[in-house]
Amino acid sequence: MKRKNSKNKLLIIISLFMITSILPGCWDRVEIEELGIVVGMAIDLTEPEKSALRKNLETREKERPKHHRITLTQQFIIPRALIQGGGQNQGGGGQKPYSNIESEGDTILAVARQYASQSSRVTHYRHLKVIVLSEEVARLFNIKNLLNVFLRDPEIERDVKIMISEGKAFKALDVAPKKEQIPAFKLNQLVDNMRRSARIAPEVTIADMSKRLVAKSSFIVQRVIPHKDEVKLAGAAVISGKTRKMIGWLGEEEVDGINWLTGQTRGGVVEAVDEKTDEYIVYDIQSVTSKIIPEVKDGKISFTIEINSEGAIGEDWLIPGNAFKNEFLIRAKQAIKREVRNIVDDALNKTQKQFKVDVIGCGKQLSIKYPQVWQQVKDNWDEYFSKIPVNVQIKINIRTFGRRGTKR
Amino acid sequence: MITKPKDKISTIQATLAISATIIGVGILTLPRTAGKAVGTPDIWLAVLLGGLIVLVFGYIVAKLSQRFPDKTFFEYSLDITGKSIGYLINIFIVVYFTLLAAYEARILAELIRTYLLSRTPIEVIITIFISVGVYLVVGGINPLVRIFEFFFPIVVFLFLFTMFIGLSIFELENLRPVLGQGIMPVLKGVQATALSYLGFEIMLIFTSFMEKPKDAVKATFIGISLTIVCYLITVVVAIGGLTVKEAQSLTWPTAAVAAEGEIPGAFLERFEVFFTIMWTLAIFTTYAIAHYISGLGLGQIFKRNINPFIYGLVPVIYIIAMAPQNLNTVFQLGDILSYMAILTSGIIPTTLLLIAMIRGIGNEKKKF
């Protein structure tokens, strides 16, 4: 009996050892100070001279497919500099809290992994916030291929924001912001803050992009403009659902118009001009909704877009501009309507007639209401859409005019 | 000899056992598999129809087992068809559940590799998973169903929570048009969705453990209905959030819903990790049941104590789980399983019930 007991004890001890060796899960352990945390990425085409220099080093060049070389810029956080910078705000001379590492190659993953040979740190993508594509890259490559690696990697979130830069993309990650210390965070913040503005295209995540690309629908992506020491979000890039490449830019006003058409305007103002006096009346937008109504008559497709907006008179340059009188409000309403119509028409013209794409989702509504018709036109939808009449109806409701109704 | 354990389970426990068994790895890929089969946003209709069909087969399984309230399938199959065919059927069922156990273990390992521990060898994950499972399974049926009672509310709560998070990317337009291309795509998809309900056939065995076998039909119906609701929520949220086409292209679409969703203003992110942890519980229950039933089946075929068989199955399950070379082979194993399920939960029970009725074997209705 006693022997059996001690045998059992021995068994327990052995199994305890075995269990403790597997339970801690050390395989995937990485010490936090060994992490190289990537928060932003920019993808550019490699400059020809540079890539020629590179090519001489490569031995197997002939066997590889012809491919444009990509320069990938990864933005790493330097936590120590971040802490120091926070402590002595006006230091100035201190180290930047981030570093941008550039590497180049044919495929994104291979380029990203190159970094491993340059650094002792383990790259960590769980905090990746933004990806900036340069205009060149977006025009040249099928965006599906560019996105592929980000959608595959389980380390990268599906809601990483994506934008397209005017000029070189790495510059957008190299503008040292004043308040937020890290450019990628600054971009991320800009998107969040700018939701209020009527002139900013809605944010696009890699997941959104993927959904639109597989659905073959055209869409717009925020444009980022790097200046000397400022970075700005303005306008948008138009991506064709057919070629899956960027085909052109929309200016701020055109994006404004697209936002009205899709009902995605969350705020902002309209500078309307009163016809009689040629003076400004400024409309403060509170809400915009839109409804796209497809119609098929005798095999002919047409769309009616009903835009409904509510808001307030925020400013006017008329004398006396008496908002207590209804005539004034009616005049204002007409002026605002006229202005909105101009904005909307411009946007529609540019996208529908010039670029020949449907970025406002008319196709989606057609597919819902007339699925049979949609089956026939869906393969060449953008082409069809460019010839379809779109009738826009605008309704403006001025709900209030603030604390003071007249200047008299 | 514990060929016929005396342990009894309550009706609620049986109900939960059914739900817990069906809800396993199927739900992780359902939006993709159903999306491929249907091709239009009407997937939810196909899931509903598939569920209704499965209710019919659930009824047959329960009715068949009720005729032999104190015998498991492995025993009464011999009574119905005679020894030679009976043993053949029994072995088939044992193979089926062994494969099922291995499949669940492998999928769990793949999921953990993708979302949690990318560098941990899956051999280790599977070994740990099976070891924990064996510890539970040798305890017999009562600890098993008690674990279900304990896990089920947790799984349901976390499931609803992740689906709630998924609602943040939900767009009703992605589910429209309803029946835009007629009913045909739905009917084509029904086979795939019906097969995603595999697991309810455990009632072939569990009825004999029930305190009140006459409640078997009720337990089956409620168990399957609970699953239908879960499945419907899953496909509605997944397709509404991802769109059909995107769901078709993702390896783990249900986890992607959790990954993409966010609580506005909250600082929490990366819910798919959370989702994976929770789903470990759901997969574990399915695995444990499958392992238990194959052990029990072997025990009853050879008329021996079942525990040695349960231990003996460990290496078998491990080897089968490790056999598939890549993720596609794993999914192929899943397809094979669903075809086997047509036999185990459809054709075999129906045929046996017909034979039993014709030969007048077993209890006719009332008696108990």
PDB file of C-alpha atoms in Angstrom, chain A residues 1-171:
ATOM      1  CA  MET A   1       0.000   0.000   0.000  1.00  0.00           C
ATOM      2  CA  LYS A   2       2.746   2.399   1.012  1.00  0.00           C
ATOM      3  CA  ARG A   3       4.751   1.637  -2.105  1.00  0.00           C
ATOM      4  CA  LYS A   4       1.786   2.337  -4.288  1.00  0.00           C
ATOM      5  CA  ASN A   5       1.360   5.720  -2.621  1.00  0.00           C
ATOM      6  CA  SER A   6       4.900   6.824  -3.271  1.00  0.00           C
ATOM      7  CA  LYS A   7       4.593   5.597  -6.829  1.00  0.00           C
ATOM      8  CA  ASN A   8       1.530   7.773  -7.270  1.00  0.00           C
ATOM      9  CA  LYS A   9       3.361  10.744  -5.847  1.00  0.00           C
ATOM     10  CA  LEU A  10       6.182  10.225  -8.290  1.00  0.00           C
ATOM     11  CA  LEU A  11       3.660  10.097 -11.138  1.00  0.00           C
ATOM     12  CA  ILE A  12       2.077  13.321  -9.994  1.00  0.00           C
ATOM     13  CA  ILE A  13       5.433  15.047  -9.797  1.00  0.00           C
ATOM     14  CA  ILE A  14       6.421  13.888 -13.262  1.00  0.00           C
ATOM     15  CA  SER A  15       3.151  14.994 -14.778  1.00  0.00           C
ATOM     16  CA  LEU A  16       3.426  18.348 -13.011  1.00  0.00           C
ATOM     17  CA  PHE A  17       6.773  18.890 -14.669  1.00  0.00           C
ATOM     18  CA  MET A  18       5.372  17.927 -18.017  1.00  0.00           C
ATOM     19  CA  ILE A  19       2.413  20.222 -17.660  1.00  0.00           C
ATOM     20  CA  THR A  20       4.438  23.207 -16.558  1.00  0.00           C
ATOM     21  CA  SER A  21       6.650  22.822 -19.566  1.00  0.00           C
ATOM     22  CA  ILE A  22       3.756  23.282 -21.978  1.00  0.00           C
ATOM     23  CA  LEU A  23       1.326  25.504 -20.100  1.00  0.00           C
ATOM     24  CA  PRO A  24       3.188  28.833 -20.095  1.00  0.00           C
ATOM     25  CA  GLY A  25       2.874  29.082 -23.871  1.00  0.00           C
ATOM     26  CA  CYS A  26       6.317  30.508 -24.433  1.00  0.00           C
ATOM     27  CA  TRP A  27       6.407  29.881 -28.146  1.00  0.00           C
ATOM     28  CA  ASP A  28       4.778  33.126 -29.025  1.00  0.00           C
ATOM     29  CA  ARG A  29       6.323  35.225 -26.316  1.00  0.00           C
ATOM     30  CA  VAL A  30       7.979  38.426 -27.464  1.00  0.00           C
ATOM     31  CA  GLU A  31       9.308  40.903 -24.944  1.00  0.00           C
ATOM     32  CA  ILE A  32       7.707  44.263 -25.412  1.00  0.00           C
ATOM     33  CA  GLU A  33      11.004  46.098 -25.619  1.00  0.00           C
ATOM     34  CA  GLU A  34      11.993  43.873 -28.524  1.00  0.00           C
ATOM     35  CA  LEU A  35       9.011  44.907 -30.584  1.00  0.00           C
ATOM     36  CA  GLY A  36       9.259  47.228 -33.526  1.00  0.00           C
ATOM     37  CA  ILE A  37       5.762  48.645 -33.605  1.00  0.00           C
ATOM     38  CA  VAL A  38       4.662  49.697 -37.068  1.00  0.00           C
ATOM     39  CA  VAL A  39       1.904  52.301 -37.096  1.00  0.00           C
ATOM     40  CA  GLY A  40       1.925  53.514 -40.664  1.00  0.00           C
ATOM     41  CA  MET A  41       2.937  52.350 -44.094  1.00  0.00           C
ATOM     42  CA  ALA A  42       3.449  54.115 -47.377  1.00  0.00           C
ATOM     43  CA  ILE A  43       3.813  52.465 -50.737  1.00  0.00           C
ATOM     44  CA  ASP A  44       5.671  54.217 -53.567  1.00  0.00           C
ATOM     45  CA  LEU A  45       7.183  53.280 -56.842  1.00  0.00           C
ATOM     46  CA  THR A  46      10.944  53.067 -56.623  1.00  0.00           C
ATOM     47  CA  GLU A  47      12.744  55.826 -58.474  1.00  0.00           C
ATOM     48  CA  PRO A  48      14.259  54.424 -61.668  1.00  0.00           C
ATOM     49  CA  GLU A  49      17.875  55.423 -60.868  1.00  0.00           C
ATOM     50  CA  LYS A  50      17.677  53.823 -57.496  1.00  0.00           C
ATOM     51  CA  SER A  51      16.169  50.661 -58.790  1.00  0.00           C
ATOM     52  CA  ALA A  52      18.793  50.409 -61.516  1.00  0.00           C
ATOM     53  CA  LEU A  53      21.451  50.585 -58.872  1.00  0.00           C
ATOM     54  CA  ARG A  54      19.727  47.816 -57.023  1.00  0.00           C
ATOM     55  CA  LYS A  55      19.354  45.633 -60.040  1.00  0.00           C
ATOM     56  CA  ASN A  56      23.065  45.242 -60.515  1.00  0.00           C
ATOM     57  CA  LEU A  57      23.241  43.564 -57.177  1.00  0.00           C
ATOM     58  CA  GLU A  58      20.677  40.994 -58.086  1.00  0.00           C
ATOM     59  CA  THR A  59      21.859  37.820 -59.668  1.00  0.00           C
ATOM     60  CA  ARG A  60      18.667  36.091 -60.677  1.00  0.00           C
ATOM     61  CA  GLU A  61      17.158  39.084 -62.414  1.00  0.00           C
ATOM     62  CA  LYS A  62      16.463  37.275 -65.664  1.00  0.00           C
ATOM     63  CA  GLU A  63      14.362  34.523 -64.185  1.00  0.00           C
ATOM     64  CA  ARG A  64      12.020  36.879 -62.379  1.00  0.00           C
ATOM     65  CA  PRO A  65       8.862  38.324 -63.849  1.00  0.00           C
ATOM     66  CA  LYS A  66       9.097  41.891 -65.038  1.00  0.00           C
ATOM     67  CA  HIS A  67       7.740  43.951 -62.257  1.00  0.00           C
ATOM     68  CA  HIS A  68       7.828  47.507 -61.100  1.00  0.00           C
ATOM     69  CA  ARG A  69       9.784  47.872 -57.920  1.00  0.00           C
ATOM     70  CA  ILE A  70       8.013  49.089 -54.863  1.00  0.00           C
ATOM     71  CA  THR A  71       9.407  51.215 -52.085  1.00  0.00           C
ATOM     72  CA  LEU A  72       7.751  50.519 -48.796  1.00  0.00           C
ATOM     73  CA  THR A  73       8.086  52.997 -45.969  1.00  0.00           C
ATOM     74  CA  GLN A  74       7.291  51.676 -42.527  1.00  0.00           C
ATOM     75  CA  GLN A  75       6.820  54.016 -39.654  1.00  0.00           C
ATOM     76  CA  PHE A  76       8.081  52.687 -36.343  1.00  0.00           C
ATOM     77  CA  ILE A  77       7.414  54.202 -32.977  1.00  0.00           C
ATOM     78  CA  ILE A  78      10.368  54.972 -30.741  1.00  0.00           C
ATOM     79  CA  PRO A  79       8.784  54.768 -27.323  1.00  0.00           C
ATOM     80  CA  ARG A  80      11.728  56.260 -25.441  1.00  0.00           C
ATOM     81  CA  ALA A  81      11.752  59.422 -27.541  1.00  0.00           C
ATOM     82  CA  LEU A  82       8.007  59.610 -27.110  1.00  0.00           C
ATOM     83  CA  ILE A  83       8.353  59.693 -23.340  1.00  0.00           C
ATOM     84  CA  GLN A  84      11.172  62.248 -23.403  1.00  0.00           C
ATOM     85  CA  GLY A  85       9.294  64.458 -25.806  1.00  0.00           C
ATOM     86  CA  GLY A  86       6.277  64.410 -23.519  1.00  0.00           C
ATOM     87  CA  GLY A  87       8.364  65.387 -20.521  1.00  0.00           C
ATOM     88  CA  GLN A  88      10.281  68.341 -21.868  1.00  0.00           C
ATOM     89  CA  ASN A  89       7.942  69.777 -24.395  1.00  0.00           C
ATOM     90  CA  GLN A  90      10.093  72.546 -25.757  1.00  0.00           C
ATOM     91  CA  GLY A  91      13.226  70.477 -25.991  1.00  0.00           C
ATOM     92  CA  GLY A  92      13.128  70.530 -29.752  1.00  0.00           C
ATOM     93  CA  GLY A  93      16.610  69.160 -30.182  1.00  0.00           C
ATOM     94  CA  GLY A  94      15.549  65.728 -28.977  1.00  0.00           C
ATOM     95  CA  GLN A  95      15.132  62.633 -31.049  1.00  0.00           C
ATOM     96  CA  LYS A  96      12.047  62.263 -33.238  1.00  0.00           C
ATOM     97  CA  PRO A  97       9.589  59.818 -31.663  1.00  0.00           C
ATOM     98  CA  TYR A  98       9.325  57.839 -34.860  1.00  0.00           C
ATOM     99  CA  SER A  99      11.552  56.532 -37.570  1.00  0.00           C
ATOM    100  CA  ASN A 100      10.664  55.775 -41.155  1.00  0.00           C
ATOM    101  CA  ILE A 101      12.423  52.816 -42.633  1.00  0.00           C
ATOM    102  CA  GLU A 102      12.450  52.501 -46.377  1.00  0.00           C
ATOM    103  CA  SER A 103      13.074  49.302 -48.216  1.00  0.00           C
ATOM    104  CA  GLU A 104      12.406  48.244 -51.740  1.00  0.00           C
ATOM    105  CA  GLY A 105      11.606  45.161 -53.752  1.00  0.00           C
ATOM    106  CA  ASP A 106       9.028  43.515 -55.949  1.00  0.00           C
ATOM    107  CA  THR A 107       6.443  42.354 -53.452  1.00  0.00           C
ATOM    108  CA  ILE A 108       5.232  44.044 -50.323  1.00  0.00           C
ATOM    109  CA  LEU A 109       5.740  41.143 -47.961  1.00  0.00           C
ATOM    110  CA  ALA A 110       9.277  40.513 -49.136  1.00  0.00           C
ATOM    111  CA  VAL A 111      10.064  44.179 -48.717  1.00  0.00           C
ATOM    112  CA  ALA A 112       8.544  44.312 -45.269  1.00  0.00           C
ATOM    113  CA  ARG A 113      10.537  41.269 -44.200  1.00  0.00           C
ATOM    114  CA  GLN A 114      13.743  42.840 -45.440  1.00  0.00           C
ATOM    115  CA  TYR A 115      13.528  45.037 -42.439  1.00  0.00           C
ATOM    116  CA  ALA A 116      14.098  41.999 -40.256  1.00  0.00           C
ATOM    117  CA  SER A 117      17.605  41.778 -41.641  1.00  0.00           C
ATOM    118  CA  GLN A 118      18.227  45.418 -40.829  1.00  0.00           C
ATOM    119  CA  SER A 119      16.972  45.450 -37.298  1.00  0.00           C
ATOM    120  CA  SER A 120      17.173  43.535 -34.078  1.00  0.00           C
ATOM    121  CA  ARG A 121      13.529  44.193 -33.368  1.00  0.00           C
ATOM    122  CA  VAL A 122      10.551  42.028 -34.245  1.00  0.00           C
ATOM    123  CA  THR A 123       8.147  43.917 -36.486  1.00  0.00           C
ATOM    124  CA  HIS A 124       4.730  44.120 -34.985  1.00  0.00           C
ATOM    125  CA  TYR A 125       1.755  45.142 -37.106  1.00  0.00           C
ATOM    126  CA  ARG A 126      -1.100  44.911 -34.634  1.00  0.00           C
ATOM    127  CA  HIS A 127      -1.098  48.677 -34.193  1.00  0.00           C
ATOM    128  CA  LEU A 128      -0.956  49.582 -37.848  1.00  0.00           C
ATOM    129  CA  LYS A 129      -3.326  52.525 -38.344  1.00  0.00           C
ATOM    130  CA  VAL A 130      -2.921  53.884 -41.857  1.00  0.00           C
ATOM    131  CA  ILE A 131      -1.673  52.807 -45.237  1.00  0.00           C
ATOM    132  CA  VAL A 132      -0.880  55.531 -47.769  1.00  0.00           C
ATOM    133  CA  LEU A 133      -0.671  54.615 -51.434  1.00  0.00           C
ATOM    134  CA  SER A 134       1.026  57.001 -53.793  1.00  0.00           C
ATOM    135  CA  GLU A 135      -0.865  58.183 -56.834  1.00  0.00           C
ATOM    136  CA  GLU A 136       1.595  56.453 -59.162  1.00  0.00           C
ATOM    137  CA  VAL A 137       1.132  53.124 -57.448  1.00  0.00           C
ATOM    138  CA  ALA A 138      -2.648  53.416 -57.386  1.00  0.00           C
ATOM    139  CA  ARG A 139      -2.750  54.239 -61.074  1.00  0.00           C
ATOM    140  CA  LEU A 140      -0.346  51.483 -62.054  1.00  0.00           C
ATOM    141  CA  PHE A 141      -1.319  48.430 -60.047  1.00  0.00           C
ATOM    142  CA  ASN A 142      -4.555  46.563 -59.638  1.00  0.00           C
ATOM    143  CA  ILE A 143      -5.414  47.646 -56.107  1.00  0.00           C
ATOM    144  CA  LYS A 144      -6.640  44.157 -55.283  1.00  0.00           C
ATOM    145  CA  ASN A 145      -3.047  42.978 -55.558  1.00  0.00           C
ATOM    146  CA  LEU A 146      -1.760  45.838 -53.438  1.00  0.00           C
ATOM    147  CA  LEU A 147      -4.235  45.092 -50.671  1.00  0.00           C
ATOM    148  CA  ASN A 148      -3.885  41.360 -50.746  1.00  0.00           C
ATOM    149  CA  VAL A 149      -1.050  41.056 -48.246  1.00  0.00           C
ATOM    150  CA  PHE A 150      -2.810  43.264 -45.715  1.00  0.00           C
ATOM    151  CA  LEU A 151      -6.016  41.276 -45.934  1.00  0.00           C
ATOM    152  CA  ARG A 152      -4.239  37.962 -45.578  1.00  0.00           C
ATOM    153  CA  ASP A 153      -2.117  38.769 -42.575  1.00  0.00           C
ATOM    154  CA  PRO A 154      -4.139  38.066 -39.433  1.00  0.00           C
ATOM    155  CA  GLU A 155      -1.932  40.458 -37.514  1.00  0.00           C
ATOM    156  CA  ILE A 156      -3.263  43.428 -39.431  1.00  0.00           C
ATOM    157  CA  GLU A 157      -6.680  44.706 -38.470  1.00  0.00           C
ATOM    158  CA  ARG A 158      -9.391  44.882 -41.075  1.00  0.00           C
ATOM    159  CA  ASP A 159     -10.128  48.479 -40.183  1.00  0.00           C
ATOM    160  CA  VAL A 160      -6.782  49.984 -41.083  1.00  0.00           C
ATOM    161  CA  LYS A 161      -7.492  53.215 -42.926  1.00  0.00           C
ATOM    162  CA  ILE A 162      -6.266  53.685 -46.419  1.00  0.00           C
ATOM    163  CA  MET A 163      -5.676  56.855 -48.407  1.00  0.00           C
ATOM    164  CA  ILE A 164      -4.015  57.947 -51.593  1.00  0.00           C
ATOM    165  CA  SER A 165      -1.414  60.674 -51.647  1.00  0.00           C
ATOM    166  CA  GLU A 166      -0.747  63.392 -54.138  1.00  0.00           C
ATOM    167  CA  GLY A 167       2.875  62.901 -55.087  1.00  0.00           C
ATOM    168  CA  LYS A 168       5.071  60.634 -53.066  1.00  0.00           C
ATOM    169  CA  ALA A 169       3.369  58.672 -50.330  1.00  0.00           C
ATOM    170  CA  PHE A 170       6.285  58.533 -47.914  1.00  0.00           C
ATOM    171  CA  LYS A 171       6.111  62.294 -47.557  1.00  0.00           C
TER     172      LYS A 171
END
